[in-house]
Amino acid sequence: MYVILSSIQEALAREKKKNKPCAKTEIMNLCDKRRELSHEKYISLVSKENYQRSEHGGKEDDERGLGRMH
């Protein structure tokens, strides 16, 4: 009887999740950069590409997010 109860308790017990480190400042910096780029996206093709790259969080040499500009 004790074996059954202990196995049920193990099955129903929830594991504690480790908290992930907070990345608030990094996210806020990316949002600020994107907000700044959104005002410049209509000025030139290069600024439009930078804005679209920021949408996907891509690196400078990343080709995603360029849409049909090629």
mmCIF file of C-alpha atoms in Angstrom:
data_model
loop_
_atom_site.group_PDB
_atom_site.id
_atom_site.type_symbol
_atom_site.label_atom_id
_atom_site.label_comp_id
_atom_site.label_asym_id
_atom_site.label_seq_id
_atom_site.Cartn_x
_atom_site.Cartn_y
_atom_site.Cartn_z
ATOM 1 C CA MET A 1 0.000 0.000 0.000
ATOM 2 C CA TYR A 2 2.822 2.390 0.914
ATOM 3 C CA VAL A 3 4.612 1.650 -2.370
ATOM 4 C CA ILE A 4 1.522 2.542 -4.376
ATOM 5 C CA LEU A 5 1.003 5.794 -2.476
ATOM 6 C CA SER A 6 4.622 6.847 -2.857
ATOM 7 C CA SER A 7 4.570 6.147 -6.596
ATOM 8 C CA ILE A 8 1.345 8.161 -6.949
ATOM 9 C CA GLN A 9 2.880 11.051 -5.027
ATOM 10 C CA GLU A 10 5.935 10.961 -7.270
ATOM 11 C CA ALA A 11 3.743 10.991 -10.356
ATOM 12 C CA LEU A 12 1.674 13.913 -9.099
ATOM 13 C CA ALA A 13 4.561 15.936 -7.710
ATOM 14 C CA ARG A 14 5.472 18.954 -9.777
ATOM 15 C CA GLU A 15 9.049 19.723 -10.541
ATOM 16 C CA LYS A 16 10.272 23.166 -9.640
ATOM 17 C CA LYS A 17 11.281 25.153 -12.672
ATOM 18 C CA LYS A 18 14.437 27.171 -12.587
ATOM 19 C CA ASN A 19 13.835 30.830 -13.217
ATOM 20 C CA LYS A 20 15.432 32.143 -16.356
ATOM 21 C CA PRO A 21 17.603 35.208 -15.997
ATOM 22 C CA CYS A 22 15.795 38.407 -16.757
ATOM 23 C CA ALA A 23 16.649 39.860 -20.164
ATOM 24 C CA LYS A 24 14.634 43.028 -19.754
ATOM 25 C CA THR A 25 17.418 45.483 -20.555
ATOM 26 C CA GLU A 26 18.427 43.589 -23.688
ATOM 27 C CA ILE A 27 14.831 43.459 -24.911
ATOM 28 C CA MET A 28 14.274 47.126 -24.123
ATOM 29 C CA ASN A 29 17.441 48.085 -26.024
ATOM 30 C CA LEU A 30 16.233 46.145 -29.067
ATOM 31 C CA CYS A 31 12.830 47.846 -28.842
ATOM 32 C CA ASP A 32 14.472 51.273 -28.635
ATOM 33 C CA LYS A 33 16.676 50.512 -31.637
ATOM 34 C CA ARG A 34 13.665 49.346 -33.640
ATOM 35 C CA ARG A 35 11.686 52.438 -32.659
ATOM 36 C CA GLU A 36 14.521 54.676 -33.860
ATOM 37 C CA LEU A 37 14.817 52.760 -37.120
ATOM 38 C CA SER A 38 11.064 52.942 -37.736
ATOM 39 C CA HIS A 39 11.311 56.714 -38.151
ATOM 40 C CA GLU A 40 14.099 56.356 -40.719
ATOM 41 C CA LYS A 41 12.720 53.495 -42.785
ATOM 42 C CA TYR A 42 11.249 55.811 -45.419
ATOM 43 C CA ILE A 43 14.416 57.842 -45.986
ATOM 44 C CA SER A 44 16.523 55.373 -47.966
ATOM 45 C CA LEU A 45 16.714 51.762 -49.047
ATOM 46 C CA VAL A 46 19.558 51.023 -46.611
ATOM 47 C CA SER A 47 17.597 52.323 -43.624
ATOM 48 C CA LYS A 48 14.580 50.297 -44.754
ATOM 49 C CA GLU A 49 16.751 47.146 -44.864
ATOM 50 C CA ASN A 50 18.092 47.886 -41.374
ATOM 51 C CA TYR A 51 14.554 48.314 -40.086
ATOM 52 C CA GLN A 52 13.441 45.013 -41.593
ATOM 53 C CA ARG A 53 16.503 43.227 -40.208
ATOM 54 C CA SER A 54 15.677 44.526 -36.744
ATOM 55 C CA GLU A 55 12.205 43.019 -37.099
ATOM 56 C CA HIS A 56 13.685 39.524 -37.148
ATOM 57 C CA GLY A 57 16.533 40.216 -34.747
ATOM 58 C CA GLY A 58 18.950 39.290 -37.502
ATOM 59 C CA LYS A 59 22.616 40.046 -37.725
ATOM 60 C CA GLU A 60 24.025 42.581 -40.147
ATOM 61 C CA ASP A 61 24.829 39.939 -42.769
ATOM 62 C CA ASP A 62 21.539 38.092 -42.305
ATOM 63 C CA GLU A 63 19.378 38.057 -45.433
ATOM 64 C CA ARG A 64 16.071 37.348 -43.695
ATOM 65 C CA GLY A 65 13.564 40.131 -43.479
ATOM 66 C CA LEU A 66 14.630 41.844 -46.669
ATOM 67 C CA GLY A 67 11.389 40.974 -48.404
ATOM 68 C CA ARG A 68 11.203 41.709 -52.120
ATOM 69 C CA MET A 69 13.783 44.447 -52.211
ATOM 70 C CA HIS A 70 16.286 42.442 -54.290
#
